[in-house]
Coordinates of C-alpha atoms in Angstrom, one line a residue:
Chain A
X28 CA -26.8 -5.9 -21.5
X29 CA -25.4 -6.0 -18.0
X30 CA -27.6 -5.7 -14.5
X31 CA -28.2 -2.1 -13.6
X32 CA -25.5 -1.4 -10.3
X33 CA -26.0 0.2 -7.4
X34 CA -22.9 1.5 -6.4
X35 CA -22.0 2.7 -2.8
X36 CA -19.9 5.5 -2.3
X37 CA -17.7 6.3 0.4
X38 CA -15.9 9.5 1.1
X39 CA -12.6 9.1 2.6
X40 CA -10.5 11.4 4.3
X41 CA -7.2 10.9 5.9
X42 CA -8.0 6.7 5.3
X43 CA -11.4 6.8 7.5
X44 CA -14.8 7.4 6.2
X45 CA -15.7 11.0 6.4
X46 CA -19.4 10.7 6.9
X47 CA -21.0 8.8 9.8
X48 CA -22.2 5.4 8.5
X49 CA -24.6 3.9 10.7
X50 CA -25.0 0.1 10.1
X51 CA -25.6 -2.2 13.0
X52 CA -23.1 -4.0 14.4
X53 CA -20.1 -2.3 13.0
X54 CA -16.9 -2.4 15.0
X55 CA -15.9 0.2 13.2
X56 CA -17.4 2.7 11.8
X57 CA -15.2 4.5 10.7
X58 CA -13.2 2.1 8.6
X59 CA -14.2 2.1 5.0
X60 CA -12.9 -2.1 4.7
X61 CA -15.6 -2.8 7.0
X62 CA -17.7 -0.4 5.3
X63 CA -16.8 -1.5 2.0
X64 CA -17.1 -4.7 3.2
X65 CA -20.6 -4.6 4.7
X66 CA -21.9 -3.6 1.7
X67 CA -19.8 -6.8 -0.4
X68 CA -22.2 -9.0 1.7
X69 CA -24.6 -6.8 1.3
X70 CA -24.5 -7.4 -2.9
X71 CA -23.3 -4.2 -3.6
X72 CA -22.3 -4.7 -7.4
X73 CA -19.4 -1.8 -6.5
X74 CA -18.0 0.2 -4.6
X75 CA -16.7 3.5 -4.9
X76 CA -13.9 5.4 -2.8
X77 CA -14.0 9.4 -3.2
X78 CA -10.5 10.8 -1.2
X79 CA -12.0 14.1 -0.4
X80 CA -8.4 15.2 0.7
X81 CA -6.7 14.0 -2.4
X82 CA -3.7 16.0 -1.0
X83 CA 0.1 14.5 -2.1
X84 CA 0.5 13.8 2.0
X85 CA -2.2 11.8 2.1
X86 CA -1.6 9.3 -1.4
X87 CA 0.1 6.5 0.9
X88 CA -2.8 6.2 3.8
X89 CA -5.2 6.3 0.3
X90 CA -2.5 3.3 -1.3
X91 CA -2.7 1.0 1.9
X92 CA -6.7 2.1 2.4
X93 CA -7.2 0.2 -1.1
X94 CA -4.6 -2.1 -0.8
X95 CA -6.6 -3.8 2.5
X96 CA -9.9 -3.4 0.7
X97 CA -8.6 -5.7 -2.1
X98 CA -7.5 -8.0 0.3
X99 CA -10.9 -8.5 1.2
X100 CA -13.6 -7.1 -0.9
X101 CA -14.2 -9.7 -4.0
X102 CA -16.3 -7.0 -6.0
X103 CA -15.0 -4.0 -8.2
X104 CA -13.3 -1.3 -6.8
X105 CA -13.4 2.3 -8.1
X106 CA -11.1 5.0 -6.8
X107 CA -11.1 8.5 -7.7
X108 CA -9.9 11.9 -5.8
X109 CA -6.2 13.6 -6.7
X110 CA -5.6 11.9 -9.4
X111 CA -3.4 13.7 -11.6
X112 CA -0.9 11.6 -13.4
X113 CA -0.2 8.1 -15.3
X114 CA 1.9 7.4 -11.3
X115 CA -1.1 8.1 -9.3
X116 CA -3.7 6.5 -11.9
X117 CA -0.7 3.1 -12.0
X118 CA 0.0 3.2 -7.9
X119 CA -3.9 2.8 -7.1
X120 CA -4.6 0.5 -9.9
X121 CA -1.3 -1.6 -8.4
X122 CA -3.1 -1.5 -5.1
X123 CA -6.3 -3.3 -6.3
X124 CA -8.7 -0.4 -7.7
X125 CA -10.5 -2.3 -10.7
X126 CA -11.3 1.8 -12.1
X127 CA -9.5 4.8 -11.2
X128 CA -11.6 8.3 -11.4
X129 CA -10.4 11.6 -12.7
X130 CA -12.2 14.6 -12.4
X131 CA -10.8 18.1 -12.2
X132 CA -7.2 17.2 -13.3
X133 CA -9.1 15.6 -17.1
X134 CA -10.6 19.6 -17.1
X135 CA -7.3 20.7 -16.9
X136 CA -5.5 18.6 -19.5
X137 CA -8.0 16.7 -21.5
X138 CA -5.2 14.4 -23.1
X139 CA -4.7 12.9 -19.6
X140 CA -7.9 10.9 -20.4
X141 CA -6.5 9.4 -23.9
X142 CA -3.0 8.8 -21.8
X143 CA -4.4 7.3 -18.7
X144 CA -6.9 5.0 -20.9
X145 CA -4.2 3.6 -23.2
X146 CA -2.5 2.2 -20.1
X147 CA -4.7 -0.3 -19.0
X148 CA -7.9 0.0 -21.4
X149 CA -10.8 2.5 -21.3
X150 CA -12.3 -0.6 -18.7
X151 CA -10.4 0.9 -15.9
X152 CA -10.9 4.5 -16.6
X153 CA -14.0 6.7 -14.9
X154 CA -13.9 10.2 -15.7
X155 CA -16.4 11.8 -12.8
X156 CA -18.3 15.0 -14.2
X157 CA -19.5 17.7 -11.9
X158 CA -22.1 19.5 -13.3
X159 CA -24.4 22.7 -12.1
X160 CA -27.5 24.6 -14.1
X161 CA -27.1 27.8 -15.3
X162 CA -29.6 30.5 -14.1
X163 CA -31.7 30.6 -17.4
X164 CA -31.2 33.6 -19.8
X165 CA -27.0 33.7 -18.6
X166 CA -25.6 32.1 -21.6
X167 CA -26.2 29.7 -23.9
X168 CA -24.6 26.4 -22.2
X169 CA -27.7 24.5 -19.8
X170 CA -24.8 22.8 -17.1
X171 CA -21.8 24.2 -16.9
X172 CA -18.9 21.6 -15.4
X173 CA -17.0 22.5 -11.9
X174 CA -13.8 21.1 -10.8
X175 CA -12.4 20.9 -6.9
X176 CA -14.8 19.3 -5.6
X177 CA -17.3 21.6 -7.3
X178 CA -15.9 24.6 -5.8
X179 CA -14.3 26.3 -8.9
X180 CA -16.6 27.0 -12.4
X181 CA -14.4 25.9 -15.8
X182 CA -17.3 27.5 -18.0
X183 CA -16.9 24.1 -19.9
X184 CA -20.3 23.5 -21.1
X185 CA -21.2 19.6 -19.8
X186 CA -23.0 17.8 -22.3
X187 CA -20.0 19.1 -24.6
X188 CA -17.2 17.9 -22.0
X189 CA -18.6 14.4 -22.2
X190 CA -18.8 13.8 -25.2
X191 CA -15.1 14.7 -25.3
X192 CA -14.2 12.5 -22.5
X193 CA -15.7 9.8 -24.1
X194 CA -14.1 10.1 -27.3
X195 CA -11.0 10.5 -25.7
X196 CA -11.5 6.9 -24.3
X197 CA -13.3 7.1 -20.7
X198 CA -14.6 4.3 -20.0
X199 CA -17.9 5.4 -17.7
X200 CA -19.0 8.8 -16.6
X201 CA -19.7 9.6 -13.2
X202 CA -21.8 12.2 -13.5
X203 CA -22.7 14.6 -10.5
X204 CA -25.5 17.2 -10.2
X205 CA -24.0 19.8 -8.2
X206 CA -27.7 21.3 -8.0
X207 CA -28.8 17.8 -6.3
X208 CA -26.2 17.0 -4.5
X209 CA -26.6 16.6 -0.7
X210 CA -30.5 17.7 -1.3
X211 CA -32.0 14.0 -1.1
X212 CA -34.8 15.4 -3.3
X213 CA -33.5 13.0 -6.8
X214 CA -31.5 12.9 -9.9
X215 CA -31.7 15.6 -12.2
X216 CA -33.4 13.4 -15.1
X217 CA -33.3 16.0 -17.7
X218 CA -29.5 16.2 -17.2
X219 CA -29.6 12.2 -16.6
X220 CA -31.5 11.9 -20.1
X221 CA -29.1 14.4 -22.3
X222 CA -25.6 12.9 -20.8
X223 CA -27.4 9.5 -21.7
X224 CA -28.2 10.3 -25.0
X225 CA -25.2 12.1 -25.7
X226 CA -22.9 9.2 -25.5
X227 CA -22.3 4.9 -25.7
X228 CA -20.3 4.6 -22.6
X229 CA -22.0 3.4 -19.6
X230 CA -23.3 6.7 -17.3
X231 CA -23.3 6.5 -13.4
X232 CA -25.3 8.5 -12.0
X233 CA -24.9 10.9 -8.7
X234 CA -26.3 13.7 -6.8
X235 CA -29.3 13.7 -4.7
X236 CA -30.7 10.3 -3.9
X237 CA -33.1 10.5 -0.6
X238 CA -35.3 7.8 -1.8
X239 CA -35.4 4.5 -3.6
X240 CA -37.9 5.7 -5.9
X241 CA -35.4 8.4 -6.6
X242 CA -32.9 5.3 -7.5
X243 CA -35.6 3.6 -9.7
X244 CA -36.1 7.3 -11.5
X245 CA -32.8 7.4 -12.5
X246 CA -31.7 3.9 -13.6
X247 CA -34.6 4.6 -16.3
X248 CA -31.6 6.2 -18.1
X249 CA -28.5 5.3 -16.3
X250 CA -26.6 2.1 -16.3
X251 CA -25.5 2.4 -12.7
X252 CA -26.7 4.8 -9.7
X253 CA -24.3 5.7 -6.8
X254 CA -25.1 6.8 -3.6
X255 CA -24.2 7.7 -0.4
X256 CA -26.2 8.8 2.2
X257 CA -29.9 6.3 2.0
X258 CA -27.1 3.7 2.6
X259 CA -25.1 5.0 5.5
X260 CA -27.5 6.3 7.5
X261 CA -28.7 2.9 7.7
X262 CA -31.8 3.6 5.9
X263 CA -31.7 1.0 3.2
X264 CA -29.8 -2.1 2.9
X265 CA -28.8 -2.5 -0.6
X266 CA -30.5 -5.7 -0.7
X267 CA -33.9 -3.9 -0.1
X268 CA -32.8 -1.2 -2.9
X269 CA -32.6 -4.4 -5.3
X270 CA -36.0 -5.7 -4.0
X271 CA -37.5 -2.5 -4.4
X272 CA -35.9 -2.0 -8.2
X273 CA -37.0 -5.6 -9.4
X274 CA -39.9 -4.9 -8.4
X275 CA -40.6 -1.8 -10.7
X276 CA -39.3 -4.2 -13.3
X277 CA -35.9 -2.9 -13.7
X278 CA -32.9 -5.5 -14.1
X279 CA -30.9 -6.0 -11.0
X280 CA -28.6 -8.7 -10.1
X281 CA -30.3 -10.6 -7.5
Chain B
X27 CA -14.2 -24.9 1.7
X28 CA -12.9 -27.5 0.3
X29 CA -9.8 -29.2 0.7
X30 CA -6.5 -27.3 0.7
X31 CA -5.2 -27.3 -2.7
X32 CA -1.9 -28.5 -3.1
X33 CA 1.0 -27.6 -5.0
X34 CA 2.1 -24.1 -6.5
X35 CA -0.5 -21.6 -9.0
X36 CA 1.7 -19.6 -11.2
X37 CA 0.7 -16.0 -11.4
X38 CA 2.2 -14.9 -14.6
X39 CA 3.3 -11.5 -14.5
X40 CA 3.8 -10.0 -17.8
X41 CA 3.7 -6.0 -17.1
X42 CA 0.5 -6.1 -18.0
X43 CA -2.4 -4.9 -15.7
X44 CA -3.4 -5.4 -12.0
X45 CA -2.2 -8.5 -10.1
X46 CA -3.5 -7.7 -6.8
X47 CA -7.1 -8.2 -7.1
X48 CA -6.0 -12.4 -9.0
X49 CA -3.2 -12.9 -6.5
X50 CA -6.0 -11.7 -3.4
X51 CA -8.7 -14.0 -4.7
X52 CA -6.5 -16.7 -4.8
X53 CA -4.9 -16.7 -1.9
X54 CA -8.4 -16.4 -0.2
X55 CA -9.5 -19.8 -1.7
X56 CA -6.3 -21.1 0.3
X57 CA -4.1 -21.4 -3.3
X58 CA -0.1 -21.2 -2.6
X59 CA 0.5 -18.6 -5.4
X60 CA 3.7 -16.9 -7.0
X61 CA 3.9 -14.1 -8.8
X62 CA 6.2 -14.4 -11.7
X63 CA 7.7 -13.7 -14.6
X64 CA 10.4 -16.2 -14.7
X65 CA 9.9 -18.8 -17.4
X66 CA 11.4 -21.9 -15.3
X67 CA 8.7 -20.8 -12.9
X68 CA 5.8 -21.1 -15.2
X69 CA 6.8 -24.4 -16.7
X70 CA 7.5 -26.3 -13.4
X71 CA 4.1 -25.0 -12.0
X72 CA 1.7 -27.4 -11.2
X73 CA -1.1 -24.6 -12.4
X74 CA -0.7 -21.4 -14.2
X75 CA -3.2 -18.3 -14.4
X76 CA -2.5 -15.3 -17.0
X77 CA -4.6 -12.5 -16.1
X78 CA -5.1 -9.5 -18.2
X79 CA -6.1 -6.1 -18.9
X80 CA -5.6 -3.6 -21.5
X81 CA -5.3 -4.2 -24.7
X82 CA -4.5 -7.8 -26.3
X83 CA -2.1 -6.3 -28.8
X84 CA -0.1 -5.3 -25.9
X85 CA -0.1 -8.3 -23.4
X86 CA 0.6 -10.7 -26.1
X87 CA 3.2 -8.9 -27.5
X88 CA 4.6 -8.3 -24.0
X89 CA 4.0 -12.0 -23.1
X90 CA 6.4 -12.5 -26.1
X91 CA 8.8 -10.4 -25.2
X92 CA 9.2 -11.5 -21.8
X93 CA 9.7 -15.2 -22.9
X94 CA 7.1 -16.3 -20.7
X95 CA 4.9 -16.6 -23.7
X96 CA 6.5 -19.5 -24.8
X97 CA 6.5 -21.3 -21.3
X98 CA 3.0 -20.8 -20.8
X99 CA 2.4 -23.1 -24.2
X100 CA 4.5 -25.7 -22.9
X101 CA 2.7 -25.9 -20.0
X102 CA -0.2 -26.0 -22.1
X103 CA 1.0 -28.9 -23.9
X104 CA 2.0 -30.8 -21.2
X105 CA -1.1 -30.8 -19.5
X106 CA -1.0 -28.5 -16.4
X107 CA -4.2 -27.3 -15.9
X108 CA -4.3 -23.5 -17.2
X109 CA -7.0 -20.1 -16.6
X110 CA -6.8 -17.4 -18.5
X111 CA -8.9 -14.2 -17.5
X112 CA -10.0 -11.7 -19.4
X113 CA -7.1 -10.3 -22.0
X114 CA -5.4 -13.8 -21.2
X115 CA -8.8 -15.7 -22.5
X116 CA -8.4 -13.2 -25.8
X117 CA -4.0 -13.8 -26.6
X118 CA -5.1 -17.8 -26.9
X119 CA -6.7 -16.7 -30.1
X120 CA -5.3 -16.3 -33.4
X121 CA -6.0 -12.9 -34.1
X122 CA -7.4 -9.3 -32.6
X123 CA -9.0 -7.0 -34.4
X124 CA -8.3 -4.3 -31.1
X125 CA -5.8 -1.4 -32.3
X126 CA -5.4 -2.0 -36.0
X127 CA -5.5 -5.6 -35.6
X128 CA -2.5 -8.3 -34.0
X129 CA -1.7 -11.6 -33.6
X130 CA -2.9 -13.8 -30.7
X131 CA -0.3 -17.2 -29.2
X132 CA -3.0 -19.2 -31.6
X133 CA -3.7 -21.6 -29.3
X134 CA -7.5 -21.4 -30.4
X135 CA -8.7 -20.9 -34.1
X136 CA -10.6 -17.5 -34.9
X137 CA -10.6 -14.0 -34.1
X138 CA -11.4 -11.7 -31.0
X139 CA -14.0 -8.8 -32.2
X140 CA -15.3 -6.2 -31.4
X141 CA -18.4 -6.1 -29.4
X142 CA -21.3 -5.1 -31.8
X143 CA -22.0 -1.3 -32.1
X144 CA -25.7 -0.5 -30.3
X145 CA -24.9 -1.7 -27.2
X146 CA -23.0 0.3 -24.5
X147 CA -19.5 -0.3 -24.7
X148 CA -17.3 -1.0 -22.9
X149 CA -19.4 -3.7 -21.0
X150 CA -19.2 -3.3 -17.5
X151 CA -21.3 -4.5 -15.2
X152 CA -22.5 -7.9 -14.1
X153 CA -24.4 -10.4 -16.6
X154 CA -25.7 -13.5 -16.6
X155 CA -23.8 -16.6 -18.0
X156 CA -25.7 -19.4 -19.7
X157 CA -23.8 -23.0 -19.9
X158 CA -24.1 -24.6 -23.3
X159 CA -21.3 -27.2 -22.8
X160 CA -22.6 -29.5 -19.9
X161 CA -19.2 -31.7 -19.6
X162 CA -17.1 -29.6 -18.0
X163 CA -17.3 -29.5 -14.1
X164 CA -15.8 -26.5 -13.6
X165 CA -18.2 -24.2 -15.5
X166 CA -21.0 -26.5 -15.5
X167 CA -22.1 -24.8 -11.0
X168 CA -22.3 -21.6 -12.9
X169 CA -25.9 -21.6 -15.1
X170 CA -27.5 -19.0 -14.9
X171 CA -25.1 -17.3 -12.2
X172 CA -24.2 -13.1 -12.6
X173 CA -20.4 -12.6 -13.1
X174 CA -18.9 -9.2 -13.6
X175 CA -17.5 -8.3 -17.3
X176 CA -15.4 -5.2 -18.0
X177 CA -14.6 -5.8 -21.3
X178 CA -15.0 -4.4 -25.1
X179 CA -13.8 -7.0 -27.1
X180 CA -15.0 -10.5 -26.9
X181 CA -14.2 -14.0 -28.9
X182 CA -17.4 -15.6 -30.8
X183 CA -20.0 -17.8 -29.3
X184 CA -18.9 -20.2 -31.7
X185 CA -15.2 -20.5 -30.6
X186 CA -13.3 -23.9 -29.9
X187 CA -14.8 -25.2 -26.5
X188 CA -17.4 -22.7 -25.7
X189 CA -18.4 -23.6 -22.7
X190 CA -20.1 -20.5 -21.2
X191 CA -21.9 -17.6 -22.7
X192 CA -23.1 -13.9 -22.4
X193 CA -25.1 -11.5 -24.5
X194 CA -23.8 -8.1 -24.9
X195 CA -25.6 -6.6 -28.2
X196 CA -25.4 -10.5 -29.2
X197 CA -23.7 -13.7 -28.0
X198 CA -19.7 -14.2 -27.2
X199 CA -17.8 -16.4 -25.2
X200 CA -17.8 -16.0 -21.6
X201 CA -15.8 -18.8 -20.3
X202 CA -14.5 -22.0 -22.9
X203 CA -12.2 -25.2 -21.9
X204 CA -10.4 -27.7 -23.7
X205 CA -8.6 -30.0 -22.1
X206 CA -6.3 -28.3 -19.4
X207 CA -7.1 -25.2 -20.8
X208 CA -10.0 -23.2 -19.0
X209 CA -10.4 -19.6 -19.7
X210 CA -12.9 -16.9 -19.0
X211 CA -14.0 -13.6 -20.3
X212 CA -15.0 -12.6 -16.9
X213 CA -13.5 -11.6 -14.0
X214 CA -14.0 -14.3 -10.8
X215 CA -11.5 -12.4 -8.6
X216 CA -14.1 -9.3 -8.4
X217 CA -17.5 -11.9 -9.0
X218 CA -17.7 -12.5 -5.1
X219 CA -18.9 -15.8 -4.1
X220 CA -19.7 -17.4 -7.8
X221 CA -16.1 -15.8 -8.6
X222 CA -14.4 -17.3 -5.7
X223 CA -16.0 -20.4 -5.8
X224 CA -14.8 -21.0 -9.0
X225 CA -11.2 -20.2 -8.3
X226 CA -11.8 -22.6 -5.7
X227 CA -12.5 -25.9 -8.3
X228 CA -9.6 -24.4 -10.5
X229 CA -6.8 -24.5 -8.0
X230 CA -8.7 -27.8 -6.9
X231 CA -8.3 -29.9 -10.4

């Protein structure tokens, strides 16, 4: 079995990193190559690009953002944000992206997932999966799964939608709690636990890390955690997230 | 860094999967690489590298196809020292049993499989590599060391030349050489230093 990851995530708008990232001695911090590749040296096992734009105007800044990151980060690339054909999924994999990530556009047309993983394996496919709790007693479904950047409700039912996905041949789910999101207060484990449980391809997990504890938590059932803000705001170094993990025994690449 | 290696690295383009990240890592190692998919090319090169991703069916069939399958075995033949990664360690075998099952350039005897049901698949993710064949310098740095795998299919632990391997639900090959012939189940272009490093000796034999 493979290392657990820990998976920075930047969110991208326009080609520049959306939230402030606060390392030390950063030229730029606005960049996401010198983001991305502060946290390379750093022994981030990934890293993640979310264009929170994802408009059509903005798909070349996106294709020369990743095209410069490949030209210097050496680790695996994932891209996601706007993606909504085979040309999008085949420009940013052209660029350098090692995994490109679908969300609302899979809802939409679930066969885009079988197309889009025939092309270059399920390997290179992540389909990201926004999920929010229902209020108990309205309906039978626990999560229900949101789409534009969890603005708009599908009333798809979660655990259902990926299992779909991932018989349809995604190759990871990214799975977001739209509950936790932004909070800092942890995964949702429960959710964590059923998506776990409920399929064999590798789960990410995302949504509400404040605290390296919260990281250990949820890489008890996930394969790979990503997060965003304990790591920008120059809180942790991922090096000390892997220090801390080891320590509570769980498998990390050193 | 070591010396500047000298002399041309053949990056065969088949159709098949991303370039950019191979042709990157390359270049940063200080190899003088060309992209091609011209046949002369890849015989008169003094090293050749097939990436791969996707399918095996597929790339060999469209290493066929393009007639650059043929030139790459020549250039095995004749000695010019040769990396496949990933789908281009799987097309040296005979046979695949990925999408109903297809013939491999047999280079290597046996059969790429599945990886065993009960473990996550597709692997991805970063594992250790253990060395079981000690005589082969450019593996032998790499005991030990965490590469990154994105991969569901895999050739045995037992194939010709094993000279690396991984444990995903069970053993496989992670990286075998035979002769001129190096190839590795891994990716080294997105396994940072141990990755680069490696490319490094390669373009340096």
């Amino acid at each position: 079995m493979p290392a657990k990851r820990i998976i920075p995530c930047l969110d991208v708008k326009n080609g520049r990193v959306v939230k402030g990232i606060h390392f030390q001695n950063l030229r730029d911090a606005g960049d996401p190559v010198e983001a991305a590749a502060r946290y390379d040296a750093q022994g981030a096992d990934e890293v993640t690009y979310l264009d929170i734009a994802a408009t059509l105007e903005n798909r070349g800044t996106l294709l020369d953002l990743v095209t410069r990151t490949a030209a210097r980060v050496f680790a695996p690339l994932t891209v996601g944000g706007g993606v909504r054909s085979e040309d999008d999924f085949v420009a940013l994999l052209h660029a350098g992206a090692d995994k490109v990530s679908v969300n609302s556009s899979a809802v939409k047309d679930p066969s885009l997932v079988n197309r889009l993983s025939r092309i270059a394996g399920a390997q290179a496919l992540v389909v990201a999966v926004d999920v929010k709790r229902r209020p108990k007693g309205s309906g039978p479904q626990e999560w229900e799964v949101f789409v534009a950047g969890g603005s708009r409700p599908t009333g798809v039912e979660g655990l259902a939608w990926v299992r779909e996905v991932a018989d349809r041949g995604a190759g990871e789910i990214l799975l977001t709690s739209m509950d936790r999101d932004g909070t800092q207060a942890g995964y949702d484990l429960e959710l964590l636990e059923k998506v776990c449980a409920a399929v064999t391809v590798p789960v990410i997990a995302s949504g509400g890390v404040g605290t390296l504890e919260h990281l250990a938590e949820g890489l008890r059932f996930a394969d790979a955690a990503l997060a965003a803000s304990i790591f920008h705001d120059g809180k942790h170094t991922v090096q000390e997230a892997k220090a801390y993990l080891r320590a509570k025994g769980i498998d990390v690449r050193p | 860094m070591a010396r500047k290696p000298a002399g041309t690295v053949a990056l065969v383009d088949y159709g098949a999967g991303n370039l950019r990240s191979v042709e990157n890592a390359l270049r940063e190692v200080g190899a003088q690489v060309v992209v091609t998919r011209d046949p002369a090319v890849v015989r008169s090169a003094d090293r050749v590298v097939v990436p791969g991703q996707g399918s095996m069916p597929e790339c060999a069939e469209a290493m066929r196809r393009s007639g650059v399958a043929d030139a790459f075995l020549e250039a095995i033949r004749k000695g010019t020292p040769v990396l496949g990664i990933c789908v281009g360690l799987q097309i040296l075998f005979e046979r695949g049993e990925e999408a109903g099952g297809a013939r491999g350039l047999g280079v290597l005897a046996g059969t790429v499989a599945r990886l065993p049901a009960g473990a996550k698949l597709p692997n991805i993710g970063w594992s250790p590599v253990r060395l079981v064949a000690r005589d082969v310098p450019l593996f032998a740095p790499m005991d030990g060391q965490y590469v990154y795998f994105a991969h569901s299919y895999a050739a045995p632990a037992d194939a010709p030349g094993v000279a690396l391997v991984a444990t995903h639900g069970g053993d496989y090959c992670a990286a075998l050489a035979k002769d001129n012939l190096f190839a590795v189940q891994f990716h080294p272009e997105k396994s940072q230093k141990v990755g680069l490093a490696l490319l490094q000796r390669f373009v340096s034999i």
